[in-house]
């Protein structure tokens, strides 16, 4: 599900080798490097694909590792706010649907970790970066899911925003990422539709249930608009991402697309979107919308949202609690291998 | 794939899924598992949640030998100048019909 369409730099703490400690290259090595760069540029210019073992500039590799692993972390942490409601779903049907959706999110995280691993970063390294707080994940998950209507709204709006972001990533220049995104996008449509349908059912209920939906929409709407990332004018990473075919559509364009698609859906549902400035602009052929509170967004990205600490603590605990299972499985596999390697004693 | 897994990380497996009888197994991704049986079970959950397959292969990623992308040109060059391997190389009179 949920990518944050921008890439925030990961936190510091493990800065790696200093940038000025580049190896000294011989003239021949420099020439080979220049040739490789020319080939890479030609593939990118022709809108071609780069595969795992192809030569690629270090900055391209690093950008991808950061973006794909942040995306993977978002899927994994994204299981938590919804998982919170599995035991309290209002019916067996909704519970089964929610379990399937949360399982999908876990699956999406796994596809993405695998894609990132093709770039030479191990799973453990990525998990360590998440668990120590160095790596970011989508800040949308640092808000609480207060009522059952939040689960529906996450499907409709949060997943809806994520789909807008993710469809262009299916054409990303890095093959393994693009292929993972094709698979994810196919599954994402179920997430959005189940959310919308669940809200439709609530809107046919009593006044209290309808108010619950409206309240959830009010709390999530602006956070969803912020998910697309800072305005284009402030997105320093975007130009290079566009050049490399990693980012295809700008933050503001995606956000506009999301607003235009969502307004009619809200009308069908019978809810209002909490923005007095939201109105159709005939000249632009788009809906205008009000100003986003970027201070709040950045405060959450930087660790001060309502649930940052709780989410990370839950994730780390789940990982640590599972350690003995992973160790036991590995010990069992080693023992089986050893038995196979030893010749059987005669009976 | 390009680095050996740390000693306590489950090894990496490549997953191939046959979508239906009559179609070949196709690579669909990878996953970590302690052994082959576990890799199969996890591949079912990760890659066939929507009946995408009727059969799964899992292969240790380390067991795959791949050609080097840098050798692509020289490796595939010998086939380049053999256009006569394609049926369209041969001009046959129209009256012969489909051949």
XYZ file of C-alpha atoms in Angstrom:
446
model
C 0.000 0.000 0.000
C 1.421 3.073 1.144
C 4.354 4.822 -0.339
C 5.191 8.328 0.650
C 5.710 9.832 -2.762
C 8.759 11.651 -1.608
C 11.858 10.276 -0.107
C 12.827 11.809 3.140
C 16.472 11.343 3.932
C 16.887 8.568 6.475
C 18.153 9.586 9.881
C 21.826 9.713 10.713
C 23.635 7.410 13.098
C 25.339 5.201 10.550
C 26.661 7.592 7.956
C 28.813 4.970 6.199
C 32.096 5.823 4.555
C 32.725 9.515 4.189
C 31.971 10.879 0.754
C 35.492 12.207 0.294
C 37.056 8.773 0.758
C 36.604 7.732 -2.852
C 38.976 5.056 -4.131
C 41.677 6.291 -6.454
C 41.052 4.989 -9.970
C 43.613 4.360 -12.653
C 43.166 6.009 -16.052
C 41.884 2.725 -17.473
C 39.374 2.282 -14.636
C 38.177 5.835 -15.142
C 37.648 5.158 -18.814
C 35.665 1.980 -18.072
C 33.568 3.876 -15.546
C 32.826 6.599 -18.088
C 31.786 3.966 -20.632
C 29.490 2.284 -18.116
C 27.916 5.646 -17.253
C 27.323 6.382 -20.946
C 25.627 3.006 -21.410
C 23.479 3.566 -18.320
C 22.454 7.046 -19.493
C 21.549 5.648 -22.913
C 19.249 3.040 -21.334
C 17.579 5.681 -19.154
C 17.203 8.100 -22.091
C 15.567 5.343 -24.150
C 13.166 4.699 -21.237
C 14.660 1.225 -20.862
C 15.048 -0.936 -17.767
C 17.987 -1.456 -15.440
C 18.260 -4.936 -13.927
C 19.852 -6.110 -10.694
C 23.304 -6.991 -11.963
C 23.633 -4.162 -14.482
C 26.116 -1.432 -13.731
C 24.461 1.595 -12.148
C 25.747 4.823 -10.573
C 26.139 4.546 -6.791
C 23.707 7.424 -6.256
C 21.022 5.625 -8.299
C 21.552 2.463 -6.248
C 21.432 4.375 -2.957
C 18.309 6.307 -3.928
C 16.548 3.081 -4.863
C 17.590 1.239 -1.707
C 16.313 4.149 0.362
C 13.037 4.510 -1.536
C 12.237 0.788 -1.827
C 13.161 0.017 1.777
C 11.135 3.005 3.052
C 8.271 1.709 0.971
C 8.698 -1.814 2.394
C 8.870 -0.483 5.956
C 5.655 1.467 5.297
C 3.850 -1.699 4.267
C 5.035 -3.525 7.363
C 4.296 -0.714 9.833
C 1.032 -0.141 7.936
C -0.202 -3.484 9.248
C -0.310 -2.072 12.784
C -3.070 0.588 12.700
C -5.443 -1.789 10.922
C -4.336 -4.902 12.755
C -5.511 -3.039 15.821
C -9.105 -3.609 14.630
C -8.972 -7.285 13.633
C -10.175 -8.488 17.031
C -12.900 -5.823 17.140
C -14.285 -5.984 13.588
C -18.090 -5.682 13.666
C -18.788 -8.979 11.867
C -17.058 -12.195 10.844
C -17.220 -11.055 7.213
C -15.458 -7.760 7.946
C -12.942 -9.553 10.118
C -12.043 -12.009 7.335
C -11.711 -9.130 4.845
C -9.514 -7.149 7.229
C -7.258 -10.133 7.924
C -6.846 -10.653 4.165
C -6.014 -6.979 3.693
C -3.463 -6.894 6.505
C -1.911 -10.096 5.151
C -1.614 -8.369 1.753
C 0.257 -5.498 3.386
C 2.712 -7.972 4.868
C 3.068 -9.560 1.431
C 3.695 -6.180 -0.178
C 6.426 -5.519 2.352
C 8.039 -8.844 1.439
C 7.918 -8.194 -2.331
C 9.576 -4.851 -1.728
C 12.265 -6.085 0.653
C 13.155 -8.701 -1.992
C 13.368 -5.997 -4.660
C 15.635 -3.894 -2.427
C 17.829 -6.906 -1.665
C 18.667 -7.254 -5.372
C 20.596 -3.995 -4.909
C 22.976 -5.646 -2.470
C 21.477 -4.654 0.889
C 20.553 -7.544 3.186
C 17.151 -7.986 4.814
C 18.718 -7.780 8.254
C 20.425 -4.493 7.406
C 17.116 -2.998 6.324
C 15.239 -4.280 9.358
C 17.979 -2.966 11.588
C 17.671 0.474 9.990
C 13.921 0.453 10.666
C 14.192 -0.862 14.213
C 16.876 1.582 15.274
C 14.856 4.484 13.867
C 17.358 5.377 11.114
C 14.992 4.483 8.282
C 11.732 6.329 7.710
C 8.332 4.932 6.810
C 5.180 6.679 5.673
C 4.174 9.116 8.385
C 0.476 8.400 7.806
C 0.833 5.389 10.135
C 1.836 7.554 13.023
C -1.787 8.540 13.549
C -4.182 6.430 15.610
C -7.173 4.438 14.318
C -9.807 5.589 16.809
C -12.994 3.970 15.489
C -14.091 1.234 13.093
C -14.814 3.946 10.501
C -11.052 4.652 10.425
C -10.497 1.203 8.913
C -12.888 2.036 6.058
C -11.368 5.473 5.557
C -7.849 4.051 5.456
C -8.961 1.732 2.650
C -10.799 4.427 0.724
C -8.509 7.442 1.181
C -5.102 6.248 2.386
C -5.002 3.320 -0.031
C -6.606 5.517 -2.681
C -3.780 8.037 -2.296
C -1.238 5.216 -2.307
C -2.647 3.836 -5.567
C -2.215 7.244 -7.228
C 1.396 7.182 -6.109
C 2.085 3.597 -6.974
C 0.665 3.246 -10.460
C 3.432 5.379 -12.027
C 6.008 3.292 -10.108
C 5.007 0.262 -12.209
C 6.986 2.028 -14.971
C 10.017 2.683 -12.780
C 13.354 2.240 -14.571
C 14.533 -0.375 -12.066
C 13.079 -3.709 -13.206
C 12.704 -5.545 -9.868
C 10.947 -2.538 -8.270
C 8.646 -2.059 -11.265
C 7.673 -5.753 -11.230
C 6.958 -5.703 -7.497
C 4.779 -2.636 -8.017
C 2.740 -4.314 -10.771
C 1.905 -7.105 -8.352
C 1.101 -4.651 -5.548
C -1.129 -2.444 -7.673
C -3.195 -5.449 -8.754
C -3.957 -6.208 -5.113
C -4.407 -2.612 -4.004
C -7.726 -2.138 -5.758
C -9.333 -4.643 -3.373
C -8.102 -2.550 -0.451
C -9.685 0.649 -1.674
C -12.973 -0.924 -2.720
C -13.471 -2.859 0.506
C -12.929 0.374 2.457
C -15.384 2.369 0.369
C -18.003 -0.373 0.531
C -17.635 -0.701 4.281
C -18.220 3.064 4.624
C -21.261 2.866 2.337
C -22.781 0.314 4.694
C -22.144 2.602 7.674
C -23.662 5.558 5.827
C -26.878 3.555 5.456
C -26.922 3.109 9.232
C -28.095 5.412 12.007
C -27.047 9.025 12.581
C -24.357 7.996 15.018
C -22.766 5.634 12.499
C -22.904 8.296 9.797
C -21.273 10.799 12.143
C -18.549 8.264 12.864
C -17.702 8.083 9.132
C -17.696 11.877 8.801
C -15.432 12.199 11.843
C -12.945 9.700 10.403
C -12.945 11.498 7.045
C -12.327 14.801 8.844
C -9.334 13.378 10.693
C -7.714 11.622 7.700
C -8.359 13.925 4.726
C -5.523 16.416 5.225
C -3.067 13.698 6.208
C -3.833 11.916 2.946
C -3.145 15.082 0.943
C 0.191 15.426 2.760
C 1.081 11.813 1.853
C 1.959 13.006 -1.656
C 4.893 14.876 -0.214
C 5.995 18.526 -0.186
C 4.958 20.883 -3.006
C 7.014 20.492 -6.185
C 8.809 23.781 -5.496
C 10.238 22.308 -2.255
C 10.976 18.787 -3.515
C 14.695 18.764 -4.020
C 14.911 15.033 -4.728
C 12.280 15.008 -7.431
C 14.321 16.349 -10.345
C 16.964 13.636 -10.072
C 14.274 10.995 -9.504
C 12.504 12.134 -12.675
C 15.771 12.095 -14.623
C 16.394 8.502 -13.537
C 12.905 7.300 -14.326
C 12.301 6.466 -10.656
C 9.689 9.170 -10.202
C 7.329 9.697 -13.105
C 4.709 12.181 -11.919
C 5.289 15.176 -9.620
C 3.900 15.373 -6.069
C 1.519 18.222 -6.884
C 0.205 16.535 -10.032
C -0.498 13.305 -8.129
C -2.171 15.226 -5.298
C -4.399 17.059 -7.787
C -5.325 13.786 -9.450
C -6.276 12.339 -6.075
C -8.440 15.358 -5.141
C -10.205 15.312 -8.519
C -10.926 11.586 -8.215
C -12.056 11.723 -4.594
C -14.520 14.638 -4.603
C -17.172 12.774 -6.655
C -16.641 9.635 -4.531
C -17.313 11.632 -1.355
C -20.532 12.857 -2.927
C -21.693 9.303 -3.630
C -20.826 8.333 -0.076
C -22.647 11.363 1.359
C -19.758 12.839 3.333
C -18.172 16.268 3.106
C -14.425 16.804 2.763
C -13.203 19.154 5.516
C -11.890 21.963 3.330
C -13.847 25.231 2.914
C -11.605 26.164 -0.026
C -12.405 23.010 -1.974
C -14.233 24.027 -5.166
C -14.290 23.309 -8.876
C -12.117 25.627 -10.923
C -13.601 25.828 -14.389
C -10.547 27.556 -15.866
C -8.099 24.918 -14.621
C -10.445 21.995 -15.108
C -9.511 20.821 -11.586
C -10.661 21.223 -8.016
C -8.883 23.913 -5.996
C -8.046 22.988 -2.425
C -6.812 24.766 0.710
C -3.358 25.019 2.249
C -1.794 21.910 3.802
C -0.262 22.172 7.279
C 3.316 21.196 6.453
C 4.603 22.001 9.930
C 2.459 19.233 11.373
C 3.538 16.884 8.576
C 7.242 17.476 9.184
C 6.808 17.182 12.945
C 5.348 13.706 12.372
C 8.022 12.722 9.846
C 10.650 13.817 12.350
C 9.312 11.546 15.049
C 6.821 13.700 16.938
C 3.496 12.362 15.648
C 0.970 10.867 18.063
C 2.001 7.213 17.501
C 5.635 7.247 16.248
C 7.036 5.712 19.416
C 4.243 3.205 19.867
C 4.443 1.953 16.254
C 8.178 1.437 16.355
C 8.063 -0.183 19.793
C 5.330 -2.613 18.638
C 7.298 -3.472 15.509
C 10.556 -4.055 17.415
C 8.767 -6.176 20.021
C 7.152 -8.345 17.330
C 10.552 -8.847 15.710
C 12.290 -9.678 18.975
C 9.504 -11.995 20.119
C 9.895 -13.908 16.850
C 13.655 -14.301 17.153
C 13.469 -17.743 18.810
C 11.229 -19.009 15.979
C 13.704 -17.864 13.333
C 16.617 -19.360 15.283
C 14.778 -22.652 15.830
C 13.877 -22.970 12.140
C 17.494 -22.320 11.179
C 18.799 -24.825 13.740
C 16.347 -27.455 12.472
C 17.352 -26.845 8.847
C 21.065 -27.177 9.734
C 20.434 -30.408 11.619
C 18.497 -31.857 8.683
C 21.342 -30.930 6.318
C 23.900 -32.577 8.581
C 21.830 -35.771 8.738
C 21.597 -35.860 4.970
C 25.339 -35.352 4.679
C 26.180 -38.251 7.030
C 25.928 -41.726 5.568
C 23.173 -43.751 7.227
C 24.320 -46.453 9.613
C 23.351 -49.936 8.635
C 20.227 -51.054 10.432
C 21.505 -11.742 -4.043
C 24.854 -10.100 -4.537
C 26.035 -10.508 -0.946
C 26.197 -13.666 1.121
C 23.476 -13.649 3.767
C 24.631 -12.926 7.311
C 25.053 -16.214 9.225
C 21.741 -16.056 11.061
C 19.616 -14.683 8.260
C 17.418 -17.269 6.569
C 18.809 -18.004 3.103
C 17.203 -16.513 -0.002
C 15.077 -18.620 -2.386
C 13.811 -17.831 -5.861
C 10.163 -18.675 -6.424
C 8.680 -19.972 -9.703
C 4.940 -20.412 -10.102
C 2.962 -22.346 -12.743
C -0.225 -20.336 -13.182
C -2.152 -23.253 -14.718
C -1.616 -26.663 -16.252
C -0.023 -26.279 -19.680
C 1.889 -23.100 -18.786
C 5.547 -23.119 -17.727
C 6.717 -22.166 -14.248
C 7.582 -18.484 -14.269
C 9.859 -16.586 -11.913
C 7.750 -14.386 -9.668
C 10.062 -13.239 -6.882
C 12.117 -14.347 -3.928
C 11.812 -14.907 -0.208
C 13.789 -15.948 2.849
C 13.223 -19.350 4.457
C 15.210 -21.720 6.629
C 14.730 -24.748 4.359
C 13.040 -25.886 1.160
C 9.802 -27.080 2.755
C 9.376 -23.819 4.616
C 10.217 -21.882 1.438
C 7.399 -23.729 -0.371
C 4.860 -22.998 2.345
C 5.857 -19.365 2.540
C 5.832 -19.018 -1.253
C 2.218 -20.172 -1.178
C 1.319 -17.391 1.263
C 3.437 -14.686 -0.328
C 2.892 -15.337 -4.032
C -0.382 -17.268 -4.464
C -2.910 -15.601 -2.147
C -5.305 -15.180 -5.074
C -5.055 -18.580 -6.736
C -2.202 -17.422 -8.965
C -0.743 -20.891 -9.138
C -1.229 -24.649 -9.309
C 2.431 -25.537 -8.712
C 5.453 -23.872 -7.093
C 9.205 -24.387 -7.446
C 11.655 -22.928 -4.964
C 15.384 -22.848 -5.683
C 18.166 -21.545 -3.452
C 19.201 -18.223 -4.996
C 22.829 -19.163 -4.429
C 22.359 -22.184 -6.734
C 21.610 -20.034 -9.768
C 24.459 -19.325 -12.163
C 23.729 -16.218 -14.190
C 25.432 -14.731 -17.213
C 27.204 -11.447 -16.605
C 25.275 -8.462 -18.008
C 28.618 -6.903 -18.939
C 29.243 -9.869 -21.305
C 25.857 -9.461 -22.966
C 27.223 -8.243 -26.275
C 29.924 -10.852 -26.773
C 27.769 -13.655 -25.379
C 24.874 -13.112 -27.739
C 26.868 -11.740 -30.668
C 27.201 -15.059 -32.540
C 23.451 -15.120 -33.250
C 23.414 -11.619 -34.674
C 24.584 -12.357 -38.212
C 22.526 -15.487 -38.775
C 19.371 -13.966 -40.177
C 18.867 -17.131 -42.247
C 17.615 -18.794 -39.052
C 14.393 -16.864 -39.478
C 11.783 -18.116 -41.958
C 11.278 -14.612 -43.354
C 14.845 -14.720 -44.760
C 13.621 -16.945 -47.586
C 11.564 -15.515 -50.422
C 9.019 -18.028 -51.688
C 6.680 -17.355 -54.645
C 3.174 -16.261 -53.623
C 1.568 -19.158 -55.509
C 3.124 -21.606 -53.057
C 0.742 -20.232 -50.464
C 1.277 -20.642 -46.749
C 4.524 -22.406 -45.905
